[in-house]
Coordinates of C-alpha atoms and ligand atoms in Angstrom, one line a residue:
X84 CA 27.5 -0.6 -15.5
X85 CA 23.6 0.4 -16.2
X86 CA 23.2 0.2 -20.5
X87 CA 22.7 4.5 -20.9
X88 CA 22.4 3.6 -24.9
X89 CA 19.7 1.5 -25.2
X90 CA 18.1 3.0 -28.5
X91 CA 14.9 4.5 -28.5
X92 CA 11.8 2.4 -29.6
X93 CA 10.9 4.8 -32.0
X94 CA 14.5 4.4 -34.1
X95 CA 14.4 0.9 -33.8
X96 CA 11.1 0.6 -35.2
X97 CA 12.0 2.9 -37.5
X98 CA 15.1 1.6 -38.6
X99 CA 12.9 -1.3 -41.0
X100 CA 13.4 -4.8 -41.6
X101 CA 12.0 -5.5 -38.1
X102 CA 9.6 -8.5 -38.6
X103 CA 9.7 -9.8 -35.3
X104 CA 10.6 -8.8 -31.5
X105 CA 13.6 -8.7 -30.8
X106 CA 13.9 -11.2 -27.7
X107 CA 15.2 -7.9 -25.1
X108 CA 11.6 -6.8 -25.5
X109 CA 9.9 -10.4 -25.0
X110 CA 7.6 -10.0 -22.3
X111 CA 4.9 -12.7 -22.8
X112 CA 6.2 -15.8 -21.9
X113 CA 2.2 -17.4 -23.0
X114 CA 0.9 -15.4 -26.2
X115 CA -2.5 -15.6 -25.1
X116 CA -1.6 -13.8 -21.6
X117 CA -1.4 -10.6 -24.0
X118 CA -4.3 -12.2 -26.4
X119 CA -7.2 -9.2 -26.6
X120 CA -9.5 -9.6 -24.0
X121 CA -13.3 -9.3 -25.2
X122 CA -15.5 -8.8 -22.3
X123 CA -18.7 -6.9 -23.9
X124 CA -20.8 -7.9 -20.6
X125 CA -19.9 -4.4 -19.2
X126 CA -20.6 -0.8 -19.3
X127 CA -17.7 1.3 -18.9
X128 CA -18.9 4.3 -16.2
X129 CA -18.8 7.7 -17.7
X130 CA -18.9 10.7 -15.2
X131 CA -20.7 13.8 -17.3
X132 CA -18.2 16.2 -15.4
X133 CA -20.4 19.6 -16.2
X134 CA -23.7 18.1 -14.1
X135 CA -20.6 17.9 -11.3
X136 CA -20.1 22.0 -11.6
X137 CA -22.9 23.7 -13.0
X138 CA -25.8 20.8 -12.8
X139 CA -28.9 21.1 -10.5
X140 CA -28.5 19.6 -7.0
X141 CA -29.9 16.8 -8.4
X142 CA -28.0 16.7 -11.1
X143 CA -25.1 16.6 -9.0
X144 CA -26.2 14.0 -6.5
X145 CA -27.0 11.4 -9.2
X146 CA -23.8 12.3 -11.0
X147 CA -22.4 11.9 -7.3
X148 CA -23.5 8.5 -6.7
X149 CA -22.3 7.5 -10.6
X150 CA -18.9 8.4 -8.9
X151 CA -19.2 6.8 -5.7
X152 CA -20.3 3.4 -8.0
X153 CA -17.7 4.0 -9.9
X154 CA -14.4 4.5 -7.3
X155 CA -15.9 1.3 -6.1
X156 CA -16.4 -1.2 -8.7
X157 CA -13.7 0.0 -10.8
X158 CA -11.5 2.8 -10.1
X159 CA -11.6 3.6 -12.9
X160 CA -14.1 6.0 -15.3
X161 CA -14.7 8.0 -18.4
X162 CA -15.3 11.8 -17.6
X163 CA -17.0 13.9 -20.7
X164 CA -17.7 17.1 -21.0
X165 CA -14.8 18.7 -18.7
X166 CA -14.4 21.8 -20.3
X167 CA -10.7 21.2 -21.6
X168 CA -10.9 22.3 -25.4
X169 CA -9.7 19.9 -28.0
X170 CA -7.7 22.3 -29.3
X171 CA -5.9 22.2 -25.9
X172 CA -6.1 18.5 -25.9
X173 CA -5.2 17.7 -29.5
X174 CA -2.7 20.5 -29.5
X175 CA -0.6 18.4 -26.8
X176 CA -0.8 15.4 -28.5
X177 CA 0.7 16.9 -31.4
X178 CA 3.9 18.5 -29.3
X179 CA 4.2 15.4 -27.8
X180 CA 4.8 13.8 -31.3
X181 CA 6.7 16.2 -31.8
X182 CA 9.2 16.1 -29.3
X183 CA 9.1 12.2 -29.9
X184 CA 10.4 13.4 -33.4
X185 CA 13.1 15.0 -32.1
X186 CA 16.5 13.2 -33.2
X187 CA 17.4 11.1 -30.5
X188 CA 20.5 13.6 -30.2
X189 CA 18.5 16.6 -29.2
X190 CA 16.5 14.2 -26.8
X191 CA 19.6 13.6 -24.9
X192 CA 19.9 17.0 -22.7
X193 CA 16.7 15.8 -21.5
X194 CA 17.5 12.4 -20.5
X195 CA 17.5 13.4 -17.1
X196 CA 19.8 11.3 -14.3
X197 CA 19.3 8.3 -11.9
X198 CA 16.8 10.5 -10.2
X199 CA 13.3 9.5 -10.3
X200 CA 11.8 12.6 -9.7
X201 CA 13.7 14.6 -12.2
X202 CA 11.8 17.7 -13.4
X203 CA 12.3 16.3 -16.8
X204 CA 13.2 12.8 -18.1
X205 CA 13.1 11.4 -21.2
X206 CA 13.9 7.8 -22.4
X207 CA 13.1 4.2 -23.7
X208 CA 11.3 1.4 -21.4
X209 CA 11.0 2.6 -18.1
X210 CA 14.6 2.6 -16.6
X211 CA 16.6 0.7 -18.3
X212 CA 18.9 0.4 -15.7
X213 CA 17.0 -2.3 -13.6
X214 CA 14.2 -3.3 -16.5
X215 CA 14.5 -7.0 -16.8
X216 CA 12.5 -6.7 -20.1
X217 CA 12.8 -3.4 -22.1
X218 CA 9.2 -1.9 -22.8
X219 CA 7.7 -1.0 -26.4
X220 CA 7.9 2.5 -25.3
X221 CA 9.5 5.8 -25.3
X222 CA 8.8 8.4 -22.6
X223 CA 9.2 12.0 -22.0
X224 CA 8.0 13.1 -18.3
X225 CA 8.0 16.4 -16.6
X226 CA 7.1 17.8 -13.5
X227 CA 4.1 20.5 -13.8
X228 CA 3.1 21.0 -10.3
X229 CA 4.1 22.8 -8.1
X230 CA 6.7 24.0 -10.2
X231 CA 5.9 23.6 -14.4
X232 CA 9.0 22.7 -16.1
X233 CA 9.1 21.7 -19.7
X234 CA 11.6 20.9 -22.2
X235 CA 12.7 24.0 -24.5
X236 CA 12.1 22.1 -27.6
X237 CA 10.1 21.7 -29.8
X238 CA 8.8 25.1 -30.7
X239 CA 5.6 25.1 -29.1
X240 CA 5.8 22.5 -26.6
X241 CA 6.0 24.5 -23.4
X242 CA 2.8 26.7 -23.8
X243 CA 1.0 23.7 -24.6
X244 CA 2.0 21.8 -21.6
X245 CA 1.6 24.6 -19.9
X246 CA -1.8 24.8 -20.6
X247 CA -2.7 21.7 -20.5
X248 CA -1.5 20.9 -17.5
X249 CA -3.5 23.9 -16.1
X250 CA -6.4 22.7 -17.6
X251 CA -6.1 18.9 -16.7
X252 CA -5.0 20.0 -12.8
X253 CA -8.2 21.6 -12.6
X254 CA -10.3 18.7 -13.8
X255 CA -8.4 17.0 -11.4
X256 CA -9.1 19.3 -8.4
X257 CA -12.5 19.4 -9.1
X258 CA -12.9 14.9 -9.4
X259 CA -10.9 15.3 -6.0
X260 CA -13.5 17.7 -4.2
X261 CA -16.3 15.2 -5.7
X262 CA -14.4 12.2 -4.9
X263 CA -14.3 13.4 -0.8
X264 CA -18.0 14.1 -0.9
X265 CA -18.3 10.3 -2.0
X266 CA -16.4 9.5 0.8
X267 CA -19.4 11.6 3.1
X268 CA -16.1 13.7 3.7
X269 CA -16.1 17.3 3.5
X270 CA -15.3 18.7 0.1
X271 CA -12.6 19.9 1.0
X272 CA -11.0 17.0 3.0
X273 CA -8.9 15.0 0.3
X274 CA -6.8 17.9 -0.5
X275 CA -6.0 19.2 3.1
X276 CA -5.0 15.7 3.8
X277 CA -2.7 15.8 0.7
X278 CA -1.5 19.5 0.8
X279 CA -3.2 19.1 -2.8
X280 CA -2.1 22.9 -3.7
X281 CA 1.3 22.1 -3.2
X282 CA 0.7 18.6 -4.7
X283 CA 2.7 17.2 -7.4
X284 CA 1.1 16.9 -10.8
X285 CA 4.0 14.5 -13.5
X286 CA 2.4 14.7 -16.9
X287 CA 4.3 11.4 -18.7
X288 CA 3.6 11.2 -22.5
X289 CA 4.3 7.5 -24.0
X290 CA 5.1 6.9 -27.5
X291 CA 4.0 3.2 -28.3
X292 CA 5.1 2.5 -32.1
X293 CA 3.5 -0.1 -34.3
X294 CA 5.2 -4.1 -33.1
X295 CA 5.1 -6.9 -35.6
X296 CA 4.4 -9.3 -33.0
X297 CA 1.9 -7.0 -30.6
X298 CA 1.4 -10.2 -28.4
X299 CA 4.5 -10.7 -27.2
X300 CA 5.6 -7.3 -26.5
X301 CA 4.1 -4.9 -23.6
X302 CA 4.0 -1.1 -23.6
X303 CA 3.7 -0.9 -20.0
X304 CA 3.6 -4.1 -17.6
X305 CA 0.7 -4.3 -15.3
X306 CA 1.2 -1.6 -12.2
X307 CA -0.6 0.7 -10.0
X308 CA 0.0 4.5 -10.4
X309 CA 1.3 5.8 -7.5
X310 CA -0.6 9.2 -6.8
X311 CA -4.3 10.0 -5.8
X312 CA -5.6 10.3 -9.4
X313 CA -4.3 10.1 -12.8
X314 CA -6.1 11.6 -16.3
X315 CA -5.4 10.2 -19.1
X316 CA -5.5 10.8 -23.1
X317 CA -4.2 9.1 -25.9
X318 CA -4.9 9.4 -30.1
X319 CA -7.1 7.4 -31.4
X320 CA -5.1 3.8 -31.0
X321 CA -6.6 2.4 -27.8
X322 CA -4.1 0.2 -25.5
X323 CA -4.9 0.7 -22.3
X324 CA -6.3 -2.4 -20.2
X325 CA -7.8 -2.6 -17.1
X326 CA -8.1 -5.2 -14.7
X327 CA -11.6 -6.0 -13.4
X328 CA -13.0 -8.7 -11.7
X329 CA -9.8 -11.2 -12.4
X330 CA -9.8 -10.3 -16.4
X331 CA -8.6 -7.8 -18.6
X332 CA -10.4 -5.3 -20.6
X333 CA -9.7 -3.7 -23.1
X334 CA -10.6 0.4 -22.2
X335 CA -11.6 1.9 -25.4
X336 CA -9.9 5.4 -26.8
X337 CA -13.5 7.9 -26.5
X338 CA -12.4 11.3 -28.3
X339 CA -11.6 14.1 -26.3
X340 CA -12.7 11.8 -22.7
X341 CA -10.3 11.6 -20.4
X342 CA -9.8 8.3 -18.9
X343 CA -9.5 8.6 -14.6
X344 CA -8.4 6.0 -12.5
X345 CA -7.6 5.9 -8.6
X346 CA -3.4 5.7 -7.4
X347 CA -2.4 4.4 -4.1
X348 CA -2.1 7.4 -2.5
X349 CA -6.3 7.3 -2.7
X350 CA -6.5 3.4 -0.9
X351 CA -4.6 4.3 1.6
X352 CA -6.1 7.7 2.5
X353 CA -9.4 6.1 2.6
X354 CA -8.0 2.4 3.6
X355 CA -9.2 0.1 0.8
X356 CA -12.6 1.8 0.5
X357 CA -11.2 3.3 -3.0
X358 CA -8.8 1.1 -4.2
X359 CA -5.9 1.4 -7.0
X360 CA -6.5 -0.7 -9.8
X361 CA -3.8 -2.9 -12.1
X362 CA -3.4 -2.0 -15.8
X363 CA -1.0 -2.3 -18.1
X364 CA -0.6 -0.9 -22.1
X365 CA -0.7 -3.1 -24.7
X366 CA 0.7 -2.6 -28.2
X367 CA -0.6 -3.1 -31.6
X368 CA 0.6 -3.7 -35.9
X369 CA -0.8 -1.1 -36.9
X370 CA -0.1 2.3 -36.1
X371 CA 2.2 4.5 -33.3
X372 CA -0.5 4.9 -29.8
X373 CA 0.4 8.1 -28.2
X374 CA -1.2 8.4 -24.8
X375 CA -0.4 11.5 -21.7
X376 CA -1.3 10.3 -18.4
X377 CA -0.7 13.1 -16.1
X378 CA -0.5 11.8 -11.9
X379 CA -1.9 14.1 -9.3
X380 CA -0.7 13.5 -5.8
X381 CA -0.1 14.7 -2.7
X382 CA 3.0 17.2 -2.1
X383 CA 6.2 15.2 -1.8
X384 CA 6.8 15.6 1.9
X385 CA 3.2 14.3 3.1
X386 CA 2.7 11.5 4.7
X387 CA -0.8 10.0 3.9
X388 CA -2.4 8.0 6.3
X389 CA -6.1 6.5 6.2
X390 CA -8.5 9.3 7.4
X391 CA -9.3 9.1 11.3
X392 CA -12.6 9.9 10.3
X393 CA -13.5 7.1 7.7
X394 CA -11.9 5.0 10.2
X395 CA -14.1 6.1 13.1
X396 CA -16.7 5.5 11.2
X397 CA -16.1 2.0 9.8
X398 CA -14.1 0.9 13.1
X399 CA -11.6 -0.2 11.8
X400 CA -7.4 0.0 12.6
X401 CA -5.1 1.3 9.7
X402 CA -3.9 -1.2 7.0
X403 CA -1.3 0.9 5.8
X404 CA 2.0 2.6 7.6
X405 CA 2.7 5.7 6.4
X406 CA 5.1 7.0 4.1
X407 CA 6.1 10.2 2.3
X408 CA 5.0 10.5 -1.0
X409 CA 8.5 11.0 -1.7
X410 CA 9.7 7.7 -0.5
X411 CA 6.9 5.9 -2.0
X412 CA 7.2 7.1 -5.6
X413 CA 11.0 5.9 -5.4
X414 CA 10.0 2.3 -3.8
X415 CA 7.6 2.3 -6.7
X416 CA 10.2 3.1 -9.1
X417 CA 13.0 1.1 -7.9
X418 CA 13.3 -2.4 -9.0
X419 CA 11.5 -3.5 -5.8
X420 CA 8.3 -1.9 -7.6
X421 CA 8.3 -4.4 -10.9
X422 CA 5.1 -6.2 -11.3
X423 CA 4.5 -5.9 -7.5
X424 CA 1.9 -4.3 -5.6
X425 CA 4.0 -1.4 -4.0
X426 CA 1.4 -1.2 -1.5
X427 CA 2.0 -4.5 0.0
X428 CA 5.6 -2.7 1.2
X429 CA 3.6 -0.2 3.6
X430 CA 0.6 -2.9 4.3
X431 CA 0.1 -3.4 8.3
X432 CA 0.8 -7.3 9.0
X433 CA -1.7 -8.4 11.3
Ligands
OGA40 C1 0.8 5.1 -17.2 C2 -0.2 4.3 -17.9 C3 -1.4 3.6 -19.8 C4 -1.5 3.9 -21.3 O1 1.4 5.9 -17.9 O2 0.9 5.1 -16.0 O3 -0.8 3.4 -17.2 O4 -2.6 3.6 -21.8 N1 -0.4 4.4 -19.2 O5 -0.6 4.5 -21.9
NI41 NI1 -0.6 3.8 -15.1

């Protein structure tokens, strides 16, 4: 019988006297696996998103080939100046807090069911169900796109998802259309591939509370996401790390930025050109991280496949079997997902 009571984070936290980790949530086997990275050797690339819209052409070829650099060496980048208020921004950070304020008793009608693609789930961990180790994190995730669904409470919260995730889709569009002409792909290419307007967009807000011992507990284990691309924003507690070159760095909290990385979806569209890069959250003693990544993808029914055209180009034969996006997001989900490459599930042996 699957725990269904597992406590929230949050409460447990809260509840005081809690001076070390409690050994459900003991993820780090070696302390110094979770021990902060320091790599300073490295600029992180930042994408000035306004030379992308309303710059000159050159403007917007440089910024272009910034992009191009940066699908390639990282797959992950900064983008500034995207037009998304703070107020829009900030405003969803605070509903989000909000919500996770909620008693846990008026969380419930939102805990959603086995379902991974419920149009709203809230929780602790990830599912705790199948987690072998529970995660330093409560969740709330709705589906925004193509249909918006939000939880009725708290006052407030579905306008500013609402927005927000209008805003943040559009950001996205546009980094998708820039992306393809990367690719030497028509603008247009990614999201006919994807049946982007129908695409789904899951806006997932994680509450990460202060942990006495941050180095032995994990917010969210290294993964993939699963879609095209993801935009993140968080307060101001960083968390986030990024795998690069074999190590982990630490990928600072920049104010109103949103941080973009590449999903699976994107390497196998444009067959390892763009790949999907491994992160994880890490926690911290001193204050609650909230971040919101919201996950573009394709619709649910398409099946991506690398595009004959990049293929053509760069003679090569398909790595990956196709798969609905559907199918893919509950193989990712399902216990078969955990600490694995998803992707190596649809790779072509040779
Ligand atoms: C995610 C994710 C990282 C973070 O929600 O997929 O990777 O920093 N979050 O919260
Ligand atoms: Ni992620």
């Amino acid at each position: 019988m699957a725990p269904t009571n597992v406590q929230t984070i949050k409460a447990l936290s809260e509840s005081g006297a809690l001076s070390s980790v409690p050994s459900k949530y003991s993820f780090a086997t070696n302390p110094n696996d979770l021990a902060n990275p320091n790599d300073p050797d490295h600029s992180i690339p930042t994408i000035d998103f306004s030379l992308l819209t309303s710059g000159s052409p050159q403007q917007r070829s440089t910024t272009l080939n910034d992009l191009k650099r940066a699908c390639e060496d990282w797959g992950f980048f900064m983008v500034i100046n995207h037009g998304v208020e703070e107020r829009v921004m900030k405003g969803m950070l605070h509903m989000c807090e909000a919500f996770f304020d909620l008693r846990d008793d008026d969380k419930k009608e939102f805990q959603g069911t086995a379902n991974v693609l419920d149009p709203i789930k809230c929780g602790t961990s990830s599912n705790v169900a199948i987690d072998k180790v529970l995660l330093w994190r409560d969740f709330i995730k709705v589906i925004s796109h193509p249909h918006f669904n939000s939880p009725h409470k708290p006052l407030g919260f579905s306008e500013a998802a609402l927005e927000f995730s209008k805003r943040t889709r559009e950001v996205a569009t546009e980094l998708v259309k820039a992306i393809s002409e990367t690719l030497g792909l028509e603008a247009d290419y990614i999201a006919k591939a994807t049946n982007w307007d129908e695409g789904l967009q899951l806006l997932a807000a994680n509450y990460y509370p202060a942990c006495p011992e941050p180095e032995r507990a994990i917010g969210i284990p290294p993964h993939t996401d699963h879609g095209l691309v993801t935009l993140l924003i968080q307060n101001q507690m960083g968390g986030l790390q990024v795998l690069h070159k074999g190590k982990w760095v630490n990928w600072d909290a920049v104010p109103n930025a949103f941080v973009v990385n590449l999903g699976d979806q994107m390497q196998v569209l444009t067959n390892d050109t763009y790949k999907s890069v491994w992160h994880r959250a890490v926690v911290n003693n001193r204050a609650t991280r909230i971040s919101i990544a919201v996950a573009h993808g394709p619709s649910v029914d398409t099946v991506v496949v690398a595009s004959p055209e990049l293929l053509e180009r760069q003679g090569q034969s398909p790595l990956y079997a196709g798969m609905s996006y559907r199918d893919y997001i509950e193989l990712q989900q399902s216990s078969k997902g955990y600490m694995k490459p998803c992707i190596d599930y649809i790779r072509i042996s040779e």
